[in-house]
Short mmCIF file of C-alpha atoms in Angstrom, two decimals:
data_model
loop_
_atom_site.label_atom_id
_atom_site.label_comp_id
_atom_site.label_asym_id
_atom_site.label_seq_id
_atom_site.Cartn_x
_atom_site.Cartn_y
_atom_site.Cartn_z
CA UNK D 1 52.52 28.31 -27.74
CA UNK D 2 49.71 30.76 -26.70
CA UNK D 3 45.84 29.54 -28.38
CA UNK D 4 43.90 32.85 -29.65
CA UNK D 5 39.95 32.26 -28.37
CA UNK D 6 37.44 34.90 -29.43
CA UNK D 7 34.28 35.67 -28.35
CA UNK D 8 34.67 32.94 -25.90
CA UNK D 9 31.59 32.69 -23.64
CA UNK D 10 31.88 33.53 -20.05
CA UNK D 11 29.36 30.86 -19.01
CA UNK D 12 27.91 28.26 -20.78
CA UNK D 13 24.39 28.71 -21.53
CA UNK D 14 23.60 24.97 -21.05
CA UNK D 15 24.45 25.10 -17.33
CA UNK D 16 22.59 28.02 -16.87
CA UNK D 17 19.02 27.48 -14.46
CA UNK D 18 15.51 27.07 -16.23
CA UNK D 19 13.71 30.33 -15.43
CA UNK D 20 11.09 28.49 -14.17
CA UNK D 21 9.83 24.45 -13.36
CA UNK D 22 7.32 22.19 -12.48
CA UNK D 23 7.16 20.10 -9.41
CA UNK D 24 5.66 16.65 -11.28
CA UNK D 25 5.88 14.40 -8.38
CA UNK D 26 2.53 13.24 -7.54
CA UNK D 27 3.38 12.19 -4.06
CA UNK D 28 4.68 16.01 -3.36
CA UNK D 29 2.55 18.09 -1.68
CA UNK D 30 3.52 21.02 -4.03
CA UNK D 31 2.56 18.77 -7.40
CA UNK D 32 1.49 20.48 -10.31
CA UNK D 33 2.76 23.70 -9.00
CA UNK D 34 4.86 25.88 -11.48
CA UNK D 35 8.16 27.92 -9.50
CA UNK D 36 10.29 30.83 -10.71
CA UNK D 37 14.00 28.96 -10.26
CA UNK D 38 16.24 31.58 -7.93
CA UNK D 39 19.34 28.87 -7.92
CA UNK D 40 20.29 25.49 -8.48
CA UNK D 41 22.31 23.67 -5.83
CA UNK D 42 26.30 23.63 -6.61
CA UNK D 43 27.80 22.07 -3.58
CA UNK D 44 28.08 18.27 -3.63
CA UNK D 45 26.12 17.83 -0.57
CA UNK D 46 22.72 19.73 -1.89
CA UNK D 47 22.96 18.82 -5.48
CA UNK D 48 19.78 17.41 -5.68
CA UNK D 49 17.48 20.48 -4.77
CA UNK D 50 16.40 23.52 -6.54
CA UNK D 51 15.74 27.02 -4.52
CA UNK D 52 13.02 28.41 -6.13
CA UNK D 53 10.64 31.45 -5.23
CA UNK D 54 7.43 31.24 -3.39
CA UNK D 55 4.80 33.96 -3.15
CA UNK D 56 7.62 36.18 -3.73
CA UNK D 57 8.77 36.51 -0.37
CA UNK D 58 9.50 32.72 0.45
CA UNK D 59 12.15 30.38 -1.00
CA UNK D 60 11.61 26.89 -1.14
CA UNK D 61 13.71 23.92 -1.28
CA UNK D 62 12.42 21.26 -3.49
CA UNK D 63 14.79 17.76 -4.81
CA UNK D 64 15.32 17.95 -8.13
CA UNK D 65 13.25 14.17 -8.49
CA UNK D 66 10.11 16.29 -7.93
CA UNK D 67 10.64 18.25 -11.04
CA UNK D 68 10.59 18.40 -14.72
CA UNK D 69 13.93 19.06 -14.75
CA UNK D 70 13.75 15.13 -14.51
CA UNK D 71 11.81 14.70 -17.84
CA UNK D 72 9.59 12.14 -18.01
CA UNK D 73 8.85 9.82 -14.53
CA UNK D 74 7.23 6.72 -14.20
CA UNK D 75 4.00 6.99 -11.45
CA UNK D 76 3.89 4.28 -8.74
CA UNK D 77 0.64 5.75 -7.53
CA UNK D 78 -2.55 3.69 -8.51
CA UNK D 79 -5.91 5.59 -9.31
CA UNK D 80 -8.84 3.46 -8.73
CA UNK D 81 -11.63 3.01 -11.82
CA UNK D 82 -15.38 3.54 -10.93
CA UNK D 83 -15.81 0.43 -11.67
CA UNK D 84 -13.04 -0.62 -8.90
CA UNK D 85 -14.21 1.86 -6.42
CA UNK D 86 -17.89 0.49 -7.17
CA UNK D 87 -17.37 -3.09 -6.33
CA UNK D 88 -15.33 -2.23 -3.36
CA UNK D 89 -18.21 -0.26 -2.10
CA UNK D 90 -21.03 -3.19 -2.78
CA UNK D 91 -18.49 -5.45 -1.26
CA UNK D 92 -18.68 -3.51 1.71
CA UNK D 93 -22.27 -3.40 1.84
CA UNK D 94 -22.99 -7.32 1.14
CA UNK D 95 -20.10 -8.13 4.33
CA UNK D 96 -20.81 -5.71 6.87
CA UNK D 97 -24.27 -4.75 7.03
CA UNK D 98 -24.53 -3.83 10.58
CA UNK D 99 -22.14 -1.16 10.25
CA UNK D 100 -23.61 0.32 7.49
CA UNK D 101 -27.67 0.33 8.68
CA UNK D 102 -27.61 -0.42 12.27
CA UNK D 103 -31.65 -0.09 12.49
CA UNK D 104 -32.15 -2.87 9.74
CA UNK D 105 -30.27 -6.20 10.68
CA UNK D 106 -32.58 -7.96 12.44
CA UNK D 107 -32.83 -10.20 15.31
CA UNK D 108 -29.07 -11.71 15.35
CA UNK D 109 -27.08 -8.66 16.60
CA UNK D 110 -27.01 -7.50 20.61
CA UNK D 111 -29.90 -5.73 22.10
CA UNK D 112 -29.44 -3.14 24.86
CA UNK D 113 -29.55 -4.23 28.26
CA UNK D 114 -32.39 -2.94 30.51
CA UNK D 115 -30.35 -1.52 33.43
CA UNK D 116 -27.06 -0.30 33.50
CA UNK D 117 -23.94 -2.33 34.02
CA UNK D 118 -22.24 -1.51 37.63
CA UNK D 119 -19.37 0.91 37.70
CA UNK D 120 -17.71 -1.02 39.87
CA UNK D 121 -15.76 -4.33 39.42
CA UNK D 122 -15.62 -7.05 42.13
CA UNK D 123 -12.31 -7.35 43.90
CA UNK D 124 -9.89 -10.01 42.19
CA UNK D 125 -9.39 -13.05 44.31
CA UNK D 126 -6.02 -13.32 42.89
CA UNK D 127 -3.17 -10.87 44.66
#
């Protein structure tokens, strides 16, 4: 028995490419950057990238992870607070004040010696 289908569509719209995407990745180097999508990887072995156009006369290649096409992601990155970054820094300056003001730190560090040391080393008694 032969099925009648009208107005059947030739492809489905759902599997059709975004026009364009996002690369939301922070770790990418490309992050935050918004692409014009020129295909979408069919072959098993590629599935997870997007070509998409760059300065119009480039195409990239960029995993589909690193887009919105992956809705929402959770960040591993960690963003420091002033307040973080702050401490660290007086941290720094309480433990290693020599490196930090060389002219100020007293009496307890080396001095420069008054002649040069020799260039050359005394044979090793050991052979």
């Amino acid at each position: 028995q032969t099925t009648l289908q009208l107005n059947a569509p030739f492809q489905d719209p759902a599997l059709e490419p975004p026009q364009e995407i996002e690369v939301t990745d922070p770790t990418h180097p490309l992050f935050g950057q918004r692409f014009t999508v020129l295909s979408m990887a069919t072959t098993p072995a590629s599935a997870g990238n997007i070509i998409v156009s760059y300065h119009n006369s480039m195409r990239l290649r960029i995993p589909r992870t690193s887009t919105s096409l992956m809705g929402t992601r959770q960040t591993t990155g960690v963003k420091l607070t002033l307040a973080a970054v702050t401490e660290l820094v007086t941290l720094a300056n309480e433990h290693f004040p020599c490196l930090l003001h060389p002219k100020s730190f007293g009496s307890g560090c080396r001095r420069r010696a008054s002649k040069p040391s020799s260039t050359n080393s005394r044979p090793s008694s050991r052979r």
